[in-house]
mmCIF file of C-alpha atoms in Angstrom:
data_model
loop_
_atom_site.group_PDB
_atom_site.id
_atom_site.type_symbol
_atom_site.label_atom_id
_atom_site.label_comp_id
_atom_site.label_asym_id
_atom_site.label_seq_id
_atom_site.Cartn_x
_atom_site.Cartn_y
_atom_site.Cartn_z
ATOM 1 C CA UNK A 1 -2.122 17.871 0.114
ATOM 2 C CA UNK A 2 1.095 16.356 1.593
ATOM 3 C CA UNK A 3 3.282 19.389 2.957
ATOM 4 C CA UNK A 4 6.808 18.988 1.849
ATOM 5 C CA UNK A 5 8.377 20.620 4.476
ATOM 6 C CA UNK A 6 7.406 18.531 7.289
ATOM 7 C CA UNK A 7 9.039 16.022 6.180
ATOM 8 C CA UNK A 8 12.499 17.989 5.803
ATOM 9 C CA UNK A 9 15.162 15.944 8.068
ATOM 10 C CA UNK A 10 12.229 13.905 9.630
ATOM 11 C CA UNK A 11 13.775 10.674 10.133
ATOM 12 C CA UNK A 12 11.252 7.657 8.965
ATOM 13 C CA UNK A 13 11.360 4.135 9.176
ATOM 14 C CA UNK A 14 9.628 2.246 6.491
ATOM 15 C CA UNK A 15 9.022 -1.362 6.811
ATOM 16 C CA UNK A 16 8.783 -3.378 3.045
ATOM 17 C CA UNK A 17 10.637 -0.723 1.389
ATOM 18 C CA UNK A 18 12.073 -2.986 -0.752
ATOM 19 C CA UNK A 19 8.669 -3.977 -2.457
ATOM 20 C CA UNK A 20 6.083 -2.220 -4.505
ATOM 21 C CA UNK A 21 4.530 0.188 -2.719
ATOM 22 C CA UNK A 22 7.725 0.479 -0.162
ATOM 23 C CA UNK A 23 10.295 1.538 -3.308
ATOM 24 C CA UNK A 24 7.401 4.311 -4.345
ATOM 25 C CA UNK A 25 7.072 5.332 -0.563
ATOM 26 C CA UNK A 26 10.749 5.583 -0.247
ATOM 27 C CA UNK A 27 11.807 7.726 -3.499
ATOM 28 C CA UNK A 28 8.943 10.151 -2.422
ATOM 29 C CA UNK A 29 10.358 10.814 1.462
ATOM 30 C CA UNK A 30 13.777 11.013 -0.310
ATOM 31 C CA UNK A 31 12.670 13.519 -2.617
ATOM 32 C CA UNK A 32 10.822 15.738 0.462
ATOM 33 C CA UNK A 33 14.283 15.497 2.223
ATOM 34 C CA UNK A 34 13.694 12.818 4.795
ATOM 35 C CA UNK A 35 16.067 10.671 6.434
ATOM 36 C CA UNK A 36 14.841 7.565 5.485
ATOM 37 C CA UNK A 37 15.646 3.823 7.296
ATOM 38 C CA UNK A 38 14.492 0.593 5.428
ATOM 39 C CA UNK A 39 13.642 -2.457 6.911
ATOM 40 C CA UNK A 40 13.142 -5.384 4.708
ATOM 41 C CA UNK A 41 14.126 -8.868 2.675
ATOM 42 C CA UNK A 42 15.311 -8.709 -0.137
ATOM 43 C CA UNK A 43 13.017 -7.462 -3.095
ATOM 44 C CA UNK A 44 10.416 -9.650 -3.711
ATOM 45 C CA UNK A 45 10.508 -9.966 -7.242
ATOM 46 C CA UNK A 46 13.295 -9.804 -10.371
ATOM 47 C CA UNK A 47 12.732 -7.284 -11.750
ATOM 48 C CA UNK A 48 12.137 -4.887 -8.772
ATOM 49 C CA UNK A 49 11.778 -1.339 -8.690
ATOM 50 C CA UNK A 50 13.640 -1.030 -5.445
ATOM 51 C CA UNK A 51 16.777 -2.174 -7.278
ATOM 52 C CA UNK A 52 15.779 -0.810 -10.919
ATOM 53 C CA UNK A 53 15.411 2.847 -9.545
ATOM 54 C CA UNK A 54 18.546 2.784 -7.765
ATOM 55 C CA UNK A 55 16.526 3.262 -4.186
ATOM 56 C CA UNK A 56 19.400 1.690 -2.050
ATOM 57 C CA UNK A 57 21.371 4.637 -2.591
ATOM 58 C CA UNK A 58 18.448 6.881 -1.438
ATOM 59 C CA UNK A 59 18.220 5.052 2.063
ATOM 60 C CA UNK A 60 19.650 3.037 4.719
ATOM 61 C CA UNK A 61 18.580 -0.034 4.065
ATOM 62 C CA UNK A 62 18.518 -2.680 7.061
ATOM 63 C CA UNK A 63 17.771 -6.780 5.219
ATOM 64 C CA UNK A 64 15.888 -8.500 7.718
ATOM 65 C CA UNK A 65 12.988 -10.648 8.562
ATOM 66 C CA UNK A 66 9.686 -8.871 10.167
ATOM 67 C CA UNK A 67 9.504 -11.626 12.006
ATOM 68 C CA UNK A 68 12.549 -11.017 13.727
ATOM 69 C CA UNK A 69 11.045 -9.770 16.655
ATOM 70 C CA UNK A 70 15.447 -9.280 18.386
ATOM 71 C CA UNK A 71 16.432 -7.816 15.031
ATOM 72 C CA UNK A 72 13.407 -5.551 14.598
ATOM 73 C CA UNK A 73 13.753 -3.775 18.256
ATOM 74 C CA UNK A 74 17.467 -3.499 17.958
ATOM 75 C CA UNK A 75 16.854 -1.439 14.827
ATOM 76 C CA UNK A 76 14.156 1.042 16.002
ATOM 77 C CA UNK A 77 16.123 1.866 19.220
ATOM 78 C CA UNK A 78 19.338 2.536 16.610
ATOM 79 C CA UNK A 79 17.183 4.326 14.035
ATOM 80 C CA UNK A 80 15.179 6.462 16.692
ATOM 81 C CA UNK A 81 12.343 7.311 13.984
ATOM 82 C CA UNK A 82 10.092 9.723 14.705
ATOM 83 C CA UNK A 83 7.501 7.850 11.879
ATOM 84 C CA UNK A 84 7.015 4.439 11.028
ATOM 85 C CA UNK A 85 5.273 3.240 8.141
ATOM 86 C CA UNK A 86 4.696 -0.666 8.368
ATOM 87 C CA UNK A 87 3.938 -1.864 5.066
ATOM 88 C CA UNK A 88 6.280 -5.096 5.628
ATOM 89 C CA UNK A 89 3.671 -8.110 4.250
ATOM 90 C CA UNK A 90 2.535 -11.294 2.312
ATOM 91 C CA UNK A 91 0.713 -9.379 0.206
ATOM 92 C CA UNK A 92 -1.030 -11.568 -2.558
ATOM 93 C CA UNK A 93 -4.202 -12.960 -2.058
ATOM 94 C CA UNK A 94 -3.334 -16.397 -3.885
ATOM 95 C CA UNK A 95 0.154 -16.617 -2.176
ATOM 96 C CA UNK A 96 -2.119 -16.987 1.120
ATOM 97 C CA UNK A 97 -3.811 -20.057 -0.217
ATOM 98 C CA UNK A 98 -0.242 -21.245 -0.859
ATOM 99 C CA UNK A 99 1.694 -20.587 2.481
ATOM 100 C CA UNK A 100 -1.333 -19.507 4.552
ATOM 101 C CA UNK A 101 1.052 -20.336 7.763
ATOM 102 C CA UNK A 102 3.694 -17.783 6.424
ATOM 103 C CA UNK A 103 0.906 -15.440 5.632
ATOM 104 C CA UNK A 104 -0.583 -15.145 9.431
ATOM 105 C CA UNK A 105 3.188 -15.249 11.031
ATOM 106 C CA UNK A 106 4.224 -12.082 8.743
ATOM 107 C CA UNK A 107 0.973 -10.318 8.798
ATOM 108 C CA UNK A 108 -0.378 -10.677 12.275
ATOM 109 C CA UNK A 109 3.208 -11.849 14.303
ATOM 110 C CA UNK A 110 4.976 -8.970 12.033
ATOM 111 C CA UNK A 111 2.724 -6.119 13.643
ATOM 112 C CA UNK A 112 2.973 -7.628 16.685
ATOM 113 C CA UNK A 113 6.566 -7.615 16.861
ATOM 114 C CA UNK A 114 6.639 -4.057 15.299
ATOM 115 C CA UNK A 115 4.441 -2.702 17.825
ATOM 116 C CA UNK A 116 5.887 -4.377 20.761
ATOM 117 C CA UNK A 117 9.372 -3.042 19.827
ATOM 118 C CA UNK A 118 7.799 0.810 19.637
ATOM 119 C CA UNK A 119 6.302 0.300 22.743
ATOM 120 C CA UNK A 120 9.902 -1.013 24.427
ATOM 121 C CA UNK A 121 11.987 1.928 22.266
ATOM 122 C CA UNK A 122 9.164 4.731 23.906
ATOM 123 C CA UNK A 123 10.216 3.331 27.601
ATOM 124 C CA UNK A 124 13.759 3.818 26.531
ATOM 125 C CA UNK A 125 13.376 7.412 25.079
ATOM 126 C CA UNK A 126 12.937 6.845 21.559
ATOM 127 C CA UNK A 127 10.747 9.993 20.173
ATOM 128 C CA UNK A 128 8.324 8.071 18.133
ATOM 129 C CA UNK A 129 4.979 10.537 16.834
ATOM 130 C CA UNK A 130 3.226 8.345 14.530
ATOM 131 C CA UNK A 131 3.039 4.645 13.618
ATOM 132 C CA UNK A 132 0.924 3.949 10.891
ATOM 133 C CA UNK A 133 0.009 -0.004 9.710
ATOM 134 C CA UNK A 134 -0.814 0.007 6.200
ATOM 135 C CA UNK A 135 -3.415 -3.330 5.600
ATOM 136 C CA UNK A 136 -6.086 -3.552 3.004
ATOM 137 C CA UNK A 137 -9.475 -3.064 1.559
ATOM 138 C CA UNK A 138 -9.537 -6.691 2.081
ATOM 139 C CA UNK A 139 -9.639 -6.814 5.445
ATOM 140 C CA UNK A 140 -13.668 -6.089 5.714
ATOM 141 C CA UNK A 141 -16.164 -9.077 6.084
ATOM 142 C CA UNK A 142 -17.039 -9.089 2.303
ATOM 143 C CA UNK A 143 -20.836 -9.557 1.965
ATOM 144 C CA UNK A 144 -20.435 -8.407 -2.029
ATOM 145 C CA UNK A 145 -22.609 -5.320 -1.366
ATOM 146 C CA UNK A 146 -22.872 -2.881 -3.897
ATOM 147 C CA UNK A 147 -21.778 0.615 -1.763
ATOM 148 C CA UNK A 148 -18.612 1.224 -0.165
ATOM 149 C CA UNK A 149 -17.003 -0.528 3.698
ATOM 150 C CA UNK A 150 -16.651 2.588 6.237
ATOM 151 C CA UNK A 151 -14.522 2.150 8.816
ATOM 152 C CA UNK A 152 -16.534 0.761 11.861
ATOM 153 C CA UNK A 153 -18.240 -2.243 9.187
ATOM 154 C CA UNK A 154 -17.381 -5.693 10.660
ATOM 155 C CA UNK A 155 -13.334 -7.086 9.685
ATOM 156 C CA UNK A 156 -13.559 -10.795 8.371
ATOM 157 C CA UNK A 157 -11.692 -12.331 5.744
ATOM 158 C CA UNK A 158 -12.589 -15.742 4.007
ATOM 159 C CA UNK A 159 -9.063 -16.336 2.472
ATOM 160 C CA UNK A 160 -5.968 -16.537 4.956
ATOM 161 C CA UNK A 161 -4.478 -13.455 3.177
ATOM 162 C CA UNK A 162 -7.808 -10.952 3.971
ATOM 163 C CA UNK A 163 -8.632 -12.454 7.367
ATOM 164 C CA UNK A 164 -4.669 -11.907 8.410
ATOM 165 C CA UNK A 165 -5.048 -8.132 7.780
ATOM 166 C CA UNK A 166 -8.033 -8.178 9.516
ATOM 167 C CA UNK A 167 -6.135 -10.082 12.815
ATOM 168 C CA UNK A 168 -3.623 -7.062 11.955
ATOM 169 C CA UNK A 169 -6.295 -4.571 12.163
ATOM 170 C CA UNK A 170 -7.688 -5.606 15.761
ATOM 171 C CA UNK A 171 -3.550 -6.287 16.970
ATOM 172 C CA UNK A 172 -3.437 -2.121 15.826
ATOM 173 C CA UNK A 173 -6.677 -1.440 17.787
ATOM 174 C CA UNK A 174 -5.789 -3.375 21.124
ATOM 175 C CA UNK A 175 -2.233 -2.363 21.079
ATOM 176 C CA UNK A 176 -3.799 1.173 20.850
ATOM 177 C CA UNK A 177 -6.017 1.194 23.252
ATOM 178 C CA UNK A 178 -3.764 -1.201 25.818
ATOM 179 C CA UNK A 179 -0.645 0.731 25.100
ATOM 180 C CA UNK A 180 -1.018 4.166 23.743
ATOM 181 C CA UNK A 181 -3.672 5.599 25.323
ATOM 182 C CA UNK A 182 -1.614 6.185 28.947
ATOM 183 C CA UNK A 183 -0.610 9.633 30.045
ATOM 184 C CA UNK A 184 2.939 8.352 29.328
ATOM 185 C CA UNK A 185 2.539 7.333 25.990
ATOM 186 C CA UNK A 186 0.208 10.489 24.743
ATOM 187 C CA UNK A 187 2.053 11.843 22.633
ATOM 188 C CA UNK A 188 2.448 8.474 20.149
ATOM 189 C CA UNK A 189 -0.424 7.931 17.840
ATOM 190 C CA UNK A 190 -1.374 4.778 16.122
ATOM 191 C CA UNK A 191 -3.122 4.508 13.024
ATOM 192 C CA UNK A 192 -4.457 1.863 10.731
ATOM 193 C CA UNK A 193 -4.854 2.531 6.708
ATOM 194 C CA UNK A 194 -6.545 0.207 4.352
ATOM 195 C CA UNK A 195 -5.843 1.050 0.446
ATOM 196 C CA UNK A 196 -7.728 -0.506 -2.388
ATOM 197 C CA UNK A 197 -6.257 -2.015 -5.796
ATOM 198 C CA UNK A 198 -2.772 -0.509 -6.266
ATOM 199 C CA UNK A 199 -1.588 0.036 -9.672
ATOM 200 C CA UNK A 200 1.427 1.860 -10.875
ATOM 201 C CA UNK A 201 4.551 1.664 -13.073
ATOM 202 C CA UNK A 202 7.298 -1.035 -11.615
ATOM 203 C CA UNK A 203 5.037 -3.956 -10.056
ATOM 204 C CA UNK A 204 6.177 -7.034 -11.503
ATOM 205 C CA UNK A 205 4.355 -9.349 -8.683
ATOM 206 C CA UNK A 206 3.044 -12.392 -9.602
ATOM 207 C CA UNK A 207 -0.574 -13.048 -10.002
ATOM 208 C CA UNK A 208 -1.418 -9.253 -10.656
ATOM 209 C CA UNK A 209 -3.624 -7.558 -13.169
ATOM 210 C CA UNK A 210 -1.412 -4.645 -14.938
ATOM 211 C CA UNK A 211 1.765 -6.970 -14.785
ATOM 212 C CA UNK A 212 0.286 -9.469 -15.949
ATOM 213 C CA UNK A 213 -1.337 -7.912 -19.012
ATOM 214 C CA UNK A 214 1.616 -5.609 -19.627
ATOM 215 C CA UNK A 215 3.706 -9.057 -19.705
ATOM 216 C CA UNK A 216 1.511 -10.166 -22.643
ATOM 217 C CA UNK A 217 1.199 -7.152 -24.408
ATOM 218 C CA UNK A 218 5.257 -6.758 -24.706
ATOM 219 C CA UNK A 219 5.112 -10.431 -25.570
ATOM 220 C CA UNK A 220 2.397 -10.697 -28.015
ATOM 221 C CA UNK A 221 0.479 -13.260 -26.027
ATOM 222 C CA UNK A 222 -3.168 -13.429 -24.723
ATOM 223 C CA UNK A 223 -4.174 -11.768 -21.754
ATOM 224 C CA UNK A 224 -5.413 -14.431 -19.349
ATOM 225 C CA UNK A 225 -8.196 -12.824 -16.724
ATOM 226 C CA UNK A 226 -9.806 -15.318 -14.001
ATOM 227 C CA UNK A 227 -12.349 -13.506 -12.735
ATOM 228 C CA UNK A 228 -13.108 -10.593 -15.807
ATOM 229 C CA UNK A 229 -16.344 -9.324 -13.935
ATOM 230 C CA UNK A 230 -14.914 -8.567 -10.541
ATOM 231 C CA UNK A 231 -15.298 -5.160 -9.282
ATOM 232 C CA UNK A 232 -12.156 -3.640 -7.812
ATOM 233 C CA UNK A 233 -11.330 0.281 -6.262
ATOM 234 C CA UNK A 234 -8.461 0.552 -8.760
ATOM 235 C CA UNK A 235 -6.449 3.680 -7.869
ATOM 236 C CA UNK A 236 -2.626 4.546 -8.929
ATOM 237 C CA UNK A 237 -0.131 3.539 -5.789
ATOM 238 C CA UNK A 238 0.545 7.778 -5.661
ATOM 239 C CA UNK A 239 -3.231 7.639 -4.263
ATOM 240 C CA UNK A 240 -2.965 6.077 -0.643
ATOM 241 C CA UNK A 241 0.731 6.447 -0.664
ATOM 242 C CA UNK A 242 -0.285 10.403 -0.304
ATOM 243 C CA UNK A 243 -3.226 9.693 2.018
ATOM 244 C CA UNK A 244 -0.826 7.895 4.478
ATOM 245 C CA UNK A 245 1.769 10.758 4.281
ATOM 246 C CA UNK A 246 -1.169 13.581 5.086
ATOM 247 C CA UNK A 247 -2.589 11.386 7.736
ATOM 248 C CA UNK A 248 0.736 10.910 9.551
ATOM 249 C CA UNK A 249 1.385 14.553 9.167
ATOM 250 C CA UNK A 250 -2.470 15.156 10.902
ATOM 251 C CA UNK A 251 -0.918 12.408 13.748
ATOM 252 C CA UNK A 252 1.902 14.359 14.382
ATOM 253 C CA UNK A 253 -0.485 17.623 15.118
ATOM 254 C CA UNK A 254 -2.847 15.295 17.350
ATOM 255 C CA UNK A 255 -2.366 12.211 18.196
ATOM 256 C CA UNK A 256 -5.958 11.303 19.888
ATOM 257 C CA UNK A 257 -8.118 12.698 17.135
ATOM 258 C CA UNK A 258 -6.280 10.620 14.176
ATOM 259 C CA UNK A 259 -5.199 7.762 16.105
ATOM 260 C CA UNK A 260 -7.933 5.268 14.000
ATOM 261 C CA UNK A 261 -8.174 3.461 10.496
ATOM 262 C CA UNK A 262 -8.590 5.203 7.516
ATOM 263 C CA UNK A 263 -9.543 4.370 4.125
ATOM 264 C CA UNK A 264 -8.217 5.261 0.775
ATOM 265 C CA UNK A 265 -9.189 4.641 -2.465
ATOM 266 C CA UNK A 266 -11.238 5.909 -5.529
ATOM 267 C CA UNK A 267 -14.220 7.694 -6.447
ATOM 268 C CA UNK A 268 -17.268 5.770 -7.159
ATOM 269 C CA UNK A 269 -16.908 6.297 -11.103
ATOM 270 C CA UNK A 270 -13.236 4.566 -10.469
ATOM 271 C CA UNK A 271 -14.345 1.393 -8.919
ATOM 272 C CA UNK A 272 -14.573 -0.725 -12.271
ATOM 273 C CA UNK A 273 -14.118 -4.169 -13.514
ATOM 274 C CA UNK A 274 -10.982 -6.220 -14.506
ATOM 275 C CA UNK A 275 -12.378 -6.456 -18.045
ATOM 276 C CA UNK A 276 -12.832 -2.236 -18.188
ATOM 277 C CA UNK A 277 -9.319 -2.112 -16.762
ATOM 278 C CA UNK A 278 -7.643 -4.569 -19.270
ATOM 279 C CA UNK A 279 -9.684 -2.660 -22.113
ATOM 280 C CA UNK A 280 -8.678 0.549 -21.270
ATOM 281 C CA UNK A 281 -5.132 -0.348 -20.667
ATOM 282 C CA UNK A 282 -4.895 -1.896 -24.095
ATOM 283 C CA UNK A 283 -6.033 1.277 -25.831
ATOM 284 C CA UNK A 284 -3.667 3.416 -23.882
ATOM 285 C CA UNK A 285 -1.261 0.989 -25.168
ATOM 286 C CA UNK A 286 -2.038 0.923 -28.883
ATOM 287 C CA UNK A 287 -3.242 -2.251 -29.243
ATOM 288 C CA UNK A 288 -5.944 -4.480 -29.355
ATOM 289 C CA UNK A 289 -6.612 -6.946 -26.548
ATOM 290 C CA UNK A 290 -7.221 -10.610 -26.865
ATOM 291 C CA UNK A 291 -8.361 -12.162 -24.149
ATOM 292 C CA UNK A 292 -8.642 -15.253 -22.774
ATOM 293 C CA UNK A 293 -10.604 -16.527 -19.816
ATOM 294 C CA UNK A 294 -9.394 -18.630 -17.315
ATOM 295 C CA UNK A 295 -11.535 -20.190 -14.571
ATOM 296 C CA UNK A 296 -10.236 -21.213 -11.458
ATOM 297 C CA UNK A 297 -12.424 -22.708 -9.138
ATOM 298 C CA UNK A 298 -9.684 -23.573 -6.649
ATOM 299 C CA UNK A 299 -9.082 -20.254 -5.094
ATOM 300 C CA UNK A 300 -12.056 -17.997 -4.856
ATOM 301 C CA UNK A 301 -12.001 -14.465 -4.479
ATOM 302 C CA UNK A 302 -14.647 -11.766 -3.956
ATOM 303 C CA UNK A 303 -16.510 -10.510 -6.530
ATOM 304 C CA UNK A 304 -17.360 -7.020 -5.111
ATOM 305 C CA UNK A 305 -15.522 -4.754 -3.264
ATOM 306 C CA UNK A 306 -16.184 -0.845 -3.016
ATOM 307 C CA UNK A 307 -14.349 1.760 -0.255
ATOM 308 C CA UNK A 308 -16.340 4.282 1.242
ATOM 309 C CA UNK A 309 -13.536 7.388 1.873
ATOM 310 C CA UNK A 310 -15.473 9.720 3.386
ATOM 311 C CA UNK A 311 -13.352 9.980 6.724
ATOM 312 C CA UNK A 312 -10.568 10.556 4.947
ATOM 313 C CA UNK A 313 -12.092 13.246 2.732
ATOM 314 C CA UNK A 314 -13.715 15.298 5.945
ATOM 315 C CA UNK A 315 -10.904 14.575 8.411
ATOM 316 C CA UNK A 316 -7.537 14.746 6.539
ATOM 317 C CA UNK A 317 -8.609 16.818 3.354
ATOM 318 C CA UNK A 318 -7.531 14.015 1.194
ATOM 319 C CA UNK A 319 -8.726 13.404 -2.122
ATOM 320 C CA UNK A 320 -8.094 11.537 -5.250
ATOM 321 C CA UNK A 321 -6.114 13.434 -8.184
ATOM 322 C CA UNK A 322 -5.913 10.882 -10.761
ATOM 323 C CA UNK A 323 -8.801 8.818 -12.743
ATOM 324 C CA UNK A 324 -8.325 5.926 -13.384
ATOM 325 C CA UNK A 325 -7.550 6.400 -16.709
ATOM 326 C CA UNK A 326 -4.904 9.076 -15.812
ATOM 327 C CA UNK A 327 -3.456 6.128 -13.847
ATOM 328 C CA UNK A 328 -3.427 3.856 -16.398
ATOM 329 C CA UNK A 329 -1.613 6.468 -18.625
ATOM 330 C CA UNK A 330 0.984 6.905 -16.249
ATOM 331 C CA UNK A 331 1.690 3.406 -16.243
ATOM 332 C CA UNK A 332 1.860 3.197 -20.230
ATOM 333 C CA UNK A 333 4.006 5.916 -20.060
ATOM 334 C CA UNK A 334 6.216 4.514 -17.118
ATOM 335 C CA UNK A 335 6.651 1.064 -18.869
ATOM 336 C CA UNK A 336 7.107 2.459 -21.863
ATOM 337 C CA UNK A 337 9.879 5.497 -20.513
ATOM 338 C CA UNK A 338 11.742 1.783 -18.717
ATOM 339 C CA UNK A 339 12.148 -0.351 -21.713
ATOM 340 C CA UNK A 340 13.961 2.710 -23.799
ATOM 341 C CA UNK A 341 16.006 2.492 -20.725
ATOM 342 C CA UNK A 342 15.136 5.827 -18.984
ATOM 343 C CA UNK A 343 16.744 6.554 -15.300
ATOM 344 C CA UNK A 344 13.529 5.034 -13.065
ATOM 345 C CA UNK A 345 14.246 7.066 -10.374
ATOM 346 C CA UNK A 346 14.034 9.815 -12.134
ATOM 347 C CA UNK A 347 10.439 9.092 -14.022
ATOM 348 C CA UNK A 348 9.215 8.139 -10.636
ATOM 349 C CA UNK A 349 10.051 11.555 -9.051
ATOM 350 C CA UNK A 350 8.817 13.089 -12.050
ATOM 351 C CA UNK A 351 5.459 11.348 -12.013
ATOM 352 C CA UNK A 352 5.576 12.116 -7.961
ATOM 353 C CA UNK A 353 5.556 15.751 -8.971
ATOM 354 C CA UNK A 354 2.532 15.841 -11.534
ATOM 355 C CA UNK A 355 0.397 13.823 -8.642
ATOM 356 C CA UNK A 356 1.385 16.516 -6.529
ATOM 357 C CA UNK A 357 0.255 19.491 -8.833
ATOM 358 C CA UNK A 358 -2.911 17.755 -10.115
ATOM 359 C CA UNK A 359 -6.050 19.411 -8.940
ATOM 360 C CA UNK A 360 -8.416 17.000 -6.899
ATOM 361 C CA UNK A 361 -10.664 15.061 -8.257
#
């Protein structure tokens, strides 16, 4: 599992800090004593955890645009991190039907520009190790098959949001093996990692199963589901957020060997529909759901979508610790800890800790 005391005074720059999976990223490095550098807009949604759980105060937060290519190399050369996590992104599926433009520019010019401003900071001394670009599960040509994407199946994408993280995926490959790969440059490896369905306490974006449904459930209102037979490899955010901390840890120790994409999600007994999820999450709860289906022809998504994780499993020794029903009881109990007001940062370190101590799957 993730060694703590690698990442004592390791100074980290974290792109998107400011959303979801950035806040949870962020609070963990803190809490593992790393100096941590944000890089981000503004949180992109009210309520946010990033503001909620207080994780300004835990890092030094720079607001800016990805796409400010000037901006973005000014900060690395003043930050000098030794790791970079980019996880800066349009990151909805149906917000890519409806700015598919801003989508690409963010997604495919964002790495760019983050990957042309390492490569400028490593002429210029800066001791980067690692650089890993967190994309998606999405970013495989979907053909709805019933076992898991490995990491060498074809990238595709029939929506603008999956086919930019592919176009991300092959800008991380070519910038690899154009830029990286020199006798120079050896010592800087450059990693991919593609997550599945992300749940966890403090996501309030739009569009999104467990806000969604937690929405209704503190409202007394129907859950609405669009697509209640889609498969999805739900895991809790802990889950990849731990795989990309032990891979960049394995980068660090050898840079050729782990400089590739990775995979993270759940076990095949995990991988379950939206109407299991919704059920489940009700009961955990304590109360009953009533659905409501609502078709939308307008924006398709895929049906089907497994991970295989076996790379990760063999070559970093990662493994999921929670079920997905252990997830979805963390998230009850999150929600539930907020609205009596708890200290967030606080239940998020706490539930940190338990996902640290919990025995692999």
């Amino acid at each position: 599992m993730v060694n703590s005391s690698f990442w004592h005074k390791k100074r980290v720059l974290v792109t998107g800090h400011t959303g979801f999976k950035g806040a949870w990223l962020s609070i963990w490095l803190h809490a593992m004593g790393a100096e941590v550098t944000g890089y981000a807009l503004e949180p992109p949604t009210d309520p946010s955890l990033f503001r909620l759980a207080s994780v300004g105060q835990l890092v030094h937060t720079i607001t800016a645009d990805i796409r400010d290519r000037r901006m973005l190399e000014q900060v690395i050369l003043q930050a000098k991190p030794e790791i970079i996590f980019h996880l800066a992104a349009q990151s909805l599926v149906r917000q890519g039907y409806q700015h598919p433009v801003e989508t690409y520019e963010t997604n495919v010019l964002g790495t760019v520009y983050l990957l042309e401003a390492v490569r400028l900071a490593c002429q210029q001394g800066v001791p980067i190790r690692a650089v890993i670009n967190v994309t998606s599960d999405k970013c495989y040509e979907n053909r709805e098959w019933v076992w898991g994407y490995r990491e060498q199946d074809a990238l595709g994408g029939r929506d603008p949001y999956s086919s930019s993280k592919a176009c991300a995926e092959l800008v991380t490959a070519s910038y690899r093996n154009s830029f990286f790969s020199a006798v120079e440059t050896a010592g800087i490896a450059i990693a991919s990692a593609r997550a599945g369905n992300v749940i966890g306490g403090g996501d309030w974006a739009a569009d999104r199963l467990i806000p969604d449904c937690l929405s209704s459930l503190m409202n007394g209102k129907r859950i609405k589901l669009r697509y209640p037979e889609a498969v999805r490899p739900w895991q809790h955010v802990l889950e990849p957020l731990g795989g990309y901390l032990l891979l960049a840890e394995r980068m660090c120790e050898n840079t050729v060997r782990f400089s590739k994409s990775y995979n993270f999600g759940p076990d095949e007994r995990d991988t379950r529909t939206v109407a299991w999820v919704v059920q489940k999450l009700c009961e955990k709860w304590g109360a009953a759901a009533e659905l409501e289906i609502e078709r939308e022809d307008n924006w398709p998504e895929a049906s089907l979508l497994k991970l295989d994780c076996s790379r990760a499993k063999e070559e970093l020794g990662w493994n999921p610790r929670w079920s997905i029903e252990q997830a979805l009881e963390q998230i009850v109990e999150w929600t539930k800890d907020s609205q009596m007001g708890k200290n967030l940062q606080e239940i998020c370190k706490k539930q940190i800790q338990n996902y640290m101590e919990a025995a692999p799957q």
